[in-house]
Amino acid sequence: MVNLIEAQKPLLRGLMKLAGLTPHTVEIEKNTVMNFWVPSATLKENKKPNNKPIVVLIHGFAAEGIVTWQFQVGALTKKYRVYVPDLLFFGGSTTDSADRSPSFQADCLVTGLRKLGVEKCTIVGFSYGGMVAFKMAERYPDLIQAMVISGSVLAMTDSLGDDCLNRLGFSSSSELLLPNSVKGLKALLSVAVHRKLWFPDRLHRDFLEVMFTNRKERAELLEGLVISNKDNTIPNFTQRIHLLWGEEDQIFNLDLALNMKW
C-alpha cells in the first residue's frame, strides 16, 4: 500500500525546485554528512553575484527541513537566499559521532554553511531548531547577524523540562516527541497544533512511518538537550533577536518568551 506522506515528497521537492532551491549533501567531517536545500545558483560554476541577504531555516523535532518550512520558502526566496538544512538524524543527515548535544549540531551546521560559501546570515529556529540556533549565535557571532526564534528556549534545564512534561501529562520527552502509535501522535498534535484538524488514522500511521525514523538517535538527542539548572548560563548575544510566538503555545508558553525578552 502506498504511503501517502511519502508519495507527497516528490511534489514537495518539485515545489522547492520551482522556488529555486536544489538538494545538496555536504561532508562535514569523516562519517558526518548533512543535507541542505540551497539556492540553485550556489552550485553553478559561473554563478552571478547575488546581493540578497541569506536566511537559514532550522526545523524542529517533528519533521525534516522542507516539510517544516514548505509554506515559507516560496515567499522568502523573493527577497532572500534561502538555505534549509536537515539536522543530524533528520532527512538523511547522519553522523557516527556519539555527541548528541545542540552544540554539536550547531558546529556541524556552521561547518556546512561555510563550506557552501555562507559568510553572514540570519537564522530562523523553530522549537528544537531554536536551541540549535541559540548555540550557533553564541559560538559563531561572526557568522550569525540576527535570529528569529519561535517556540523555543535558550536551553532545556531539568526543572523546565519537568515542569513542561508535568503540565502536559507526559512522563518523558520521548513519550511526547517520539510517538510510536496513532494515539501517541494524536496526543502530540493535540498540544503542538492550535487549530485542531481531523485526519484519518491511515494518514497518522503513514506520518509515523516516514517522519519518526532514527528513533534511538533522536531519543539520545532529547537526552542531550537537558542540562542542570546550576549549569545554565545566559550568553551575551550581540545579534538582534526576534521572538515570534503563538499565544496558545502549550509546550513553550508565552510566559517563557516574555521571561527571555527581559
Coordinates of N, CA, C and O in Angstrom, one line a residue, residues 68-196:
T68 N 8.9 21.1 7.3 CA 8.6 22.1 8.3 C 8.4 23.5 7.6 O 7.5 24.2 8.0
W69 N 9.2 23.8 6.6 CA 9.2 25.2 6.1 C 8.6 25.3 4.7 O 8.8 26.3 4.0
Q70 N 7.8 24.3 4.3 CA 7.3 24.3 2.9 C 6.4 25.5 2.5 O 6.4 25.9 1.4
F71 N 5.7 26.1 3.5 CA 4.9 27.2 3.2 C 5.6 28.5 3.3 O 5.0 29.6 3.0
Q72 N 6.8 28.5 3.8 CA 7.6 29.8 3.9 C 8.6 30.0 2.8 O 8.9 31.1 2.4
V73 N 9.1 28.9 2.2 CA 10.2 29.0 1.3 C 9.9 29.9 0.1 O 10.6 30.8 -0.3
G74 N 8.8 29.6 -0.5 CA 8.4 30.3 -1.8 C 8.3 31.8 -1.6 O 8.8 32.6 -2.4
A75 N 7.8 32.2 -0.4 CA 7.7 33.7 -0.2 C 9.0 34.3 0.1 O 9.3 35.4 -0.3
L76 N 9.8 33.6 0.9 CA 11.1 34.1 1.3 C 12.1 34.2 0.2 O 13.0 35.1 0.2
T77 N 12.1 33.3 -0.8 CA 13.1 33.4 -1.9 C 13.0 34.6 -2.8 O 13.9 34.9 -3.5
K78 N 11.9 35.3 -2.6 CA 11.7 36.5 -3.4 C 12.7 37.6 -3.0 O 13.1 38.5 -3.8
K79 N 13.0 37.6 -1.7 CA 13.9 38.7 -1.1 C 15.2 38.1 -0.5 O 16.1 38.9 -0.2
Y80 N 15.3 36.8 -0.3 CA 16.4 36.2 0.3 C 17.0 35.0 -0.4 O 16.3 34.4 -1.2
R81 N 18.2 34.7 -0.1 CA 18.8 33.4 -0.5 C 18.5 32.5 0.7 O 19.0 32.7 1.8
V82 N 17.7 31.5 0.4 CA 17.2 30.6 1.5 C 18.0 29.3 1.5 O 18.1 28.6 0.5
Y83 N 18.4 28.9 2.7 CA 19.1 27.6 2.9 C 18.2 26.8 3.9 O 17.8 27.4 5.0
V84 N 17.9 25.6 3.6 CA 17.1 24.7 4.5 C 17.9 23.5 4.8 O 17.9 22.5 4.0
P85 N 18.5 23.4 6.0 CA 19.3 22.2 6.3 C 18.4 21.1 7.0 O 17.3 21.5 7.5
D86 N 18.9 19.9 7.0 CA 18.3 18.8 7.8 C 19.4 18.6 8.9 O 20.5 18.3 8.6
L87 N 18.9 18.8 10.2 CA 19.8 18.5 11.3 C 20.2 17.0 11.3 O 19.5 16.2 10.7
L88 N 21.2 16.7 12.1 CA 21.7 15.3 12.1 C 20.6 14.4 12.6 O 19.9 14.7 13.6
F89 N 20.4 13.2 11.9 CA 19.3 12.2 12.2 C 18.0 12.7 11.7 O 17.0 12.1 12.1
F90 N 17.9 13.7 10.8 CA 16.7 14.1 10.2 C 17.0 14.2 8.7 O 18.1 14.7 8.3
G91 N 16.1 13.7 7.8 CA 16.2 13.9 6.4 C 17.4 13.3 5.7 O 17.9 13.8 4.7
G92 N 18.0 12.3 6.3 CA 19.2 11.7 5.7 C 20.5 12.2 6.2 O 21.6 11.7 5.8
S93 N 20.5 13.3 7.1 CA 21.8 13.7 7.7 C 22.2 12.8 8.8 O 21.4 12.4 9.6
T94 N 23.5 12.4 8.8 CA 23.9 11.3 9.7 C 25.3 11.6 10.2 O 26.1 12.4 9.6
T95 N 25.6 11.0 11.3 CA 27.0 11.0 11.9 C 27.3 9.7 12.6 O 26.3 9.1 13.1
D96 N 28.6 9.4 12.8 CA 28.9 8.3 13.6 C 29.4 8.8 15.0 O 29.9 8.0 15.8
S97 N 29.4 10.1 15.2 CA 29.8 10.7 16.4 C 28.8 10.3 17.5 O 27.6 10.2 17.2
A98 N 29.3 10.2 18.7 CA 28.4 9.9 19.9 C 27.9 11.2 20.5 O 27.0 11.1 21.4
D99 N 28.3 12.4 20.0 CA 27.9 13.6 20.6 C 26.5 14.0 20.1 O 26.2 14.0 19.0
R100 N 25.6 14.2 21.1 CA 24.2 14.4 20.8 C 23.7 15.8 21.3 O 22.6 16.1 21.3
S101 N 24.7 16.7 21.6 CA 24.4 18.0 22.1 C 23.9 19.0 21.0 O 24.3 18.9 19.9
P102 N 23.2 20.0 21.4 CA 22.8 21.1 20.5 C 24.1 21.8 20.0 O 24.1 22.3 18.9
S103 N 25.1 21.8 20.8 CA 26.4 22.5 20.4 C 27.0 21.7 19.2 O 27.5 22.4 18.3
F104 N 26.9 20.4 19.2 CA 27.5 19.6 18.1 C 26.7 19.8 16.8 O 27.2 20.0 15.8
Q105 N 25.3 19.9 17.0 CA 24.5 20.2 15.8 C 24.9 21.6 15.3 O 25.0 21.7 14.1
A106 N 25.1 22.5 16.2 CA 25.4 23.9 15.8 C 26.8 23.9 15.0 O 26.9 24.6 14.0
D107 N 27.7 23.2 15.6 CA 29.1 23.2 14.9 C 29.0 22.6 13.6 O 29.6 23.1 12.6
C108 N 28.3 21.5 13.4 CA 28.2 20.8 12.1 C 27.4 21.7 11.1 O 27.8 21.8 9.9
L109 N 26.4 22.3 11.6 CA 25.6 23.2 10.7 C 26.4 24.4 10.2 O 26.4 24.7 9.0
V110 N 27.2 25.0 11.1 CA 28.1 26.1 10.7 C 29.1 25.7 9.7 O 29.4 26.3 8.8
T111 N 29.7 24.5 10.0 CA 30.7 24.0 9.1 C 30.1 23.8 7.7 O 30.8 24.1 6.7
G112 N 28.9 23.2 7.6 CA 28.3 23.0 6.3 C 28.0 24.3 5.6 O 28.2 24.4 4.4
L113 N 27.5 25.3 6.4 CA 27.2 26.6 5.7 C 28.5 27.3 5.2 O 28.5 27.8 4.1
R114 N 29.5 27.2 6.0 CA 30.8 27.8 5.5 C 31.3 27.1 4.3 O 31.9 27.7 3.4
K115 N 31.2 25.7 4.2 CA 31.6 25.0 3.0 C 30.8 25.4 1.8 O 31.2 25.3 0.7
L116 N 29.6 25.9 2.1 CA 28.7 26.3 1.0 C 28.9 27.8 0.6 O 28.3 28.3 -0.2
G117 N 29.9 28.4 1.3 CA 30.3 29.8 1.0 C 29.5 30.8 1.7 O 29.6 32.0 1.4
V118 N 28.7 30.5 2.8 CA 28.0 31.4 3.5 C 28.9 32.2 4.5 O 29.6 31.5 5.3
E119 N 28.9 33.5 4.5 CA 29.8 34.3 5.3 C 29.0 35.0 6.4 O 29.5 35.3 7.5
K120 N 27.8 35.4 6.1 CA 26.9 36.1 7.0 C 25.5 35.6 6.8 O 25.1 35.4 5.6
C121 N 24.7 35.5 7.8 CA 23.3 35.0 7.6 C 22.5 35.4 8.8 O 22.9 35.7 9.9
T122 N 21.2 35.3 8.6 CA 20.1 35.4 9.6 C 19.6 34.0 9.8 O 19.4 33.3 8.8
I123 N 19.4 33.5 11.0 CA 18.9 32.2 11.2 C 17.5 32.2 11.8 O 17.2 33.1 12.7
V124 N 16.7 31.3 11.4 CA 15.3 31.2 11.9 C 15.2 29.8 12.5 O 15.4 28.8 11.8
G125 N 15.0 29.7 13.8 CA 14.9 28.4 14.5 C 13.6 28.2 15.2 O 13.0 29.1 15.9
F126 N 13.0 27.0 14.9 CA 11.7 26.6 15.5 C 11.9 25.5 16.4 O 12.6 24.5 16.1
S127 N 11.4 25.6 17.7 CA 11.4 24.5 18.7 C 12.9 24.0 18.9 O 13.8 24.8 19.3
Y128 N 13.1 22.8 18.6 CA 14.5 22.2 18.8 C 15.5 23.0 18.0 O 16.6 23.3 18.4
G129 N 15.1 23.4 16.8 CA 16.0 24.2 15.9 C 16.3 25.5 16.5 O 17.4 26.1 16.2
G130 N 15.4 26.1 17.4 CA 15.7 27.3 18.1 C 16.9 27.1 19.1 O 17.7 28.0 19.2
M131 N 16.9 26.0 19.8 CA 18.0 25.8 20.7 C 19.3 25.6 19.9 O 20.4 26.1 20.4
V132 N 19.3 25.0 18.8 CA 20.5 24.9 17.9 C 20.9 26.3 17.5 O 22.1 26.7 17.5
A133 N 19.9 27.1 17.1 CA 20.2 28.5 16.6 C 20.8 29.3 17.7 O 21.8 30.1 17.4
F134 N 20.4 29.2 18.9 CA 21.0 29.9 20.0 C 22.4 29.6 20.2 O 23.3 30.4 20.4
K135 N 22.7 28.3 20.1 CA 24.1 27.8 20.2 C 25.0 28.4 19.0 O 26.1 28.7 19.2
M136 N 24.4 28.4 17.8 CA 25.1 29.0 16.7 C 25.5 30.4 16.9 O 26.6 30.9 16.7
A137 N 24.5 31.2 17.4 CA 24.7 32.6 17.7 C 25.8 32.8 18.8 O 26.6 33.7 18.7
E138 N 25.7 32.0 19.8 CA 26.6 32.1 20.9 C 28.1 31.8 20.5 O 29.0 32.5 20.8
R139 N 28.2 30.8 19.7 CA 29.6 30.3 19.3 C 30.2 30.9 18.1 O 31.4 30.9 17.9
Y140 N 29.3 31.4 17.2 CA 29.8 32.0 15.9 C 29.2 33.3 15.7 O 28.4 33.5 14.7
P141 N 29.4 34.3 16.5 CA 28.8 35.7 16.3 C 29.3 36.3 15.0 O 28.7 37.2 14.5
D142 N 30.4 35.9 14.4 CA 30.9 36.5 13.2 C 30.1 36.0 12.0 O 30.0 36.7 11.0
L143 N 29.4 34.9 12.1 CA 28.6 34.3 11.1 C 27.1 34.8 11.2 O 26.5 35.1 10.2
I144 N 26.6 34.8 12.4 CA 25.2 35.0 12.7 C 24.9 36.5 12.9 O 25.3 37.0 13.9
Q145 N 24.2 37.1 12.0 CA 23.9 38.5 12.1 C 22.6 38.8 13.0 O 22.5 39.8 13.7
A146 N 21.6 37.9 12.9 CA 20.4 38.1 13.6 C 19.7 36.8 13.7 O 20.0 35.8 13.0
M147 N 18.7 36.7 14.6 CA 18.0 35.5 14.8 C 16.5 35.7 14.9 O 16.0 36.8 15.4
V148 N 15.7 34.8 14.4 CA 14.3 34.8 14.7 C 14.0 33.4 15.4 O 14.3 32.4 14.8
I149 N 13.5 33.5 16.6 CA 13.2 32.3 17.4 C 11.7 32.1 17.6 O 11.1 33.0 18.0
S150 N 11.2 30.9 17.4 CA 9.8 30.6 17.6 C 9.6 29.3 18.4 O 10.2 28.3 18.0
G151 N 8.8 29.4 19.5 CA 8.5 28.2 20.2 C 9.7 27.5 20.8 O 9.8 26.3 20.6
S152 N 10.7 28.2 21.4 CA 11.9 27.6 21.8 C 12.4 28.3 23.1 O 11.8 29.3 23.5
V153 N 13.5 27.8 23.6 CA 14.1 28.4 24.8 C 15.6 28.3 24.6 O 16.1 27.7 23.7
L154 N 16.3 29.1 25.4 CA 17.8 29.1 25.3 C 18.4 27.7 25.6 O 19.3 27.3 24.8
A155 N 17.9 27.0 26.6 CA 18.3 25.7 26.9 C 17.2 25.0 27.7 O 16.4 25.6 28.4
M156 N 17.2 23.7 27.6 CA 16.2 22.9 28.3 C 16.8 22.4 29.7 O 17.5 21.5 29.7
T157 N 16.5 23.2 30.7 CA 17.0 22.8 32.0 C 16.2 21.7 32.6 O 15.0 21.5 32.1
D158 N 16.7 21.0 33.6 CA 15.9 19.9 34.1 C 14.6 20.3 34.8 O 13.6 19.7 34.6
S159 N 14.6 21.5 35.4 CA 13.4 22.0 36.0 C 12.4 22.4 35.0 O 11.2 22.1 35.1
L160 N 12.8 23.1 33.9 CA 11.9 23.5 32.9 C 11.3 22.3 32.2 O 10.1 22.2 31.9
G161 N 12.2 21.3 31.9 CA 11.7 20.1 31.3 C 10.6 19.3 32.1 O 9.6 18.9 31.6
D162 N 10.9 19.2 33.4 CA 10.0 18.5 34.3 C 8.7 19.3 34.4 O 7.6 18.7 34.4
D163 N 8.8 20.6 34.5 CA 7.5 21.4 34.6 C 6.7 21.3 33.3 O 5.5 21.1 33.4
C164 N 7.3 21.3 32.2 CA 6.6 21.2 30.9 C 5.9 19.8 30.8 O 4.7 19.8 30.4
L165 N 6.6 18.8 31.1 CA 6.1 17.4 31.0 C 4.9 17.2 32.0 O 3.9 16.6 31.6
N166 N 5.1 17.7 33.2 CA 4.1 17.5 34.2 C 2.8 18.3 33.8 O 1.7 17.8 34.0
R167 N 3.0 19.5 33.2 CA 1.9 20.3 32.8 C 1.1 19.6 31.7 O -0.1 19.7 31.6
L168 N 1.8 19.0 30.8 CA 1.2 18.4 29.6 C 0.7 17.0 29.9 O 0.0 16.4 29.0
G169 N 1.2 16.3 31.0 CA 0.8 15.0 31.3 C 1.5 13.9 30.6 O 1.0 12.8 30.4
F170 N 2.8 14.1 30.3 CA 3.7 13.1 29.7 C 4.8 12.8 30.7 O 5.3 13.6 31.5
S171 N 5.3 11.5 30.6 CA 6.3 11.1 31.6 C 7.7 11.4 31.1 O 8.7 11.4 31.9
S172 N 7.9 11.6 29.8 CA 9.3 11.9 29.3 C 9.2 12.6 28.0 O 8.1 12.6 27.3
S173 N 10.3 13.2 27.6 CA 10.3 14.0 26.3 C 10.1 13.0 25.1 O 9.5 13.3 24.1
S174 N 10.6 11.8 25.3 CA 10.5 10.8 24.2 C 9.0 10.4 24.0 O 8.5 10.2 22.9
E175 N 8.3 10.3 25.1 CA 6.9 9.9 25.0 C 6.1 11.0 24.3 O 5.2 10.7 23.5
L176 N 6.5 12.3 24.5 CA 5.8 13.4 23.9 C 6.2 13.5 22.4 O 5.4 13.6 21.5
L177 N 7.5 13.5 22.2 CA 8.1 13.9 20.8 C 8.4 12.8 19.9 O 8.7 13.0 18.7
L178 N 8.4 11.6 20.4 CA 8.7 10.4 19.6 C 7.6 9.4 19.7 O 7.8 8.2 20.2
P179 N 6.4 9.7 19.3 CA 5.2 8.8 19.5 C 5.5 7.6 18.6 O 6.1 7.7 17.5
N180 N 5.0 6.4 19.1 CA 5.1 5.2 18.3 C 3.7 4.6 18.0 O 3.7 3.4 17.6
S181 N 2.7 5.3 18.1 CA 1.3 4.9 17.9 C 0.5 6.0 17.4 O 0.8 7.2 17.6
V182 N -0.6 5.7 16.7 CA -1.5 6.7 16.3 C -2.0 7.5 17.5 O -2.1 8.8 17.4
K183 N -2.3 6.9 18.6 CA -2.8 7.5 19.8 C -1.7 8.5 20.3 O -2.0 9.7 20.7
G184 N -0.5 8.1 20.3 CA 0.6 9.0 20.7 C 0.8 10.2 19.8 O 1.1 11.3 20.3
L185 N 0.7 10.0 18.5 CA 0.8 11.1 17.5 C -0.3 12.1 17.7 O -0.1 13.3 17.7
K186 N -1.5 11.6 17.9 CA -2.7 12.5 18.2 C -2.5 13.3 19.4 O -2.8 14.5 19.5
A187 N -1.9 12.6 20.5 CA -1.6 13.3 21.7 C -0.6 14.5 21.5 O -0.7 15.6 22.0
L188 N 0.4 14.2 20.7 CA 1.4 15.2 20.3 C 0.8 16.4 19.6 O 1.0 17.5 19.9
L189 N 0.0 16.0 18.6 CA -0.7 17.1 17.8 C -1.7 17.9 18.6 O -1.9 19.1 18.3
S190 N -2.2 17.3 19.6 CA -3.2 18.0 20.4 C -2.6 19.1 21.2 O -3.3 20.1 21.6
V191 N -1.3 19.0 21.5 CA -0.6 20.1 22.3 C 0.3 20.9 21.3 O 0.6 22.0 21.7
A192 N 0.6 20.4 20.2 CA 1.5 21.1 19.3 C 0.8 22.0 18.3 O 1.4 22.9 17.7
V193 N -0.4 21.7 18.0 CA -1.2 22.4 17.0 C -2.4 23.1 17.6 O -3.2 22.5 18.3
H194 N -2.5 24.4 17.4 CA -3.6 25.2 18.0 C -4.9 24.9 17.3 O -5.9 24.6 17.9
R195 N -4.9 24.9 16.0 CA -6.1 24.7 15.2 C -6.3 23.2 15.0 O -5.5 22.6 14.3
K196 N -7.3 22.6 15.6 CA -7.4 21.1 15.6 C -8.0 20.7 14.2 O -9.1 21.2 13.8

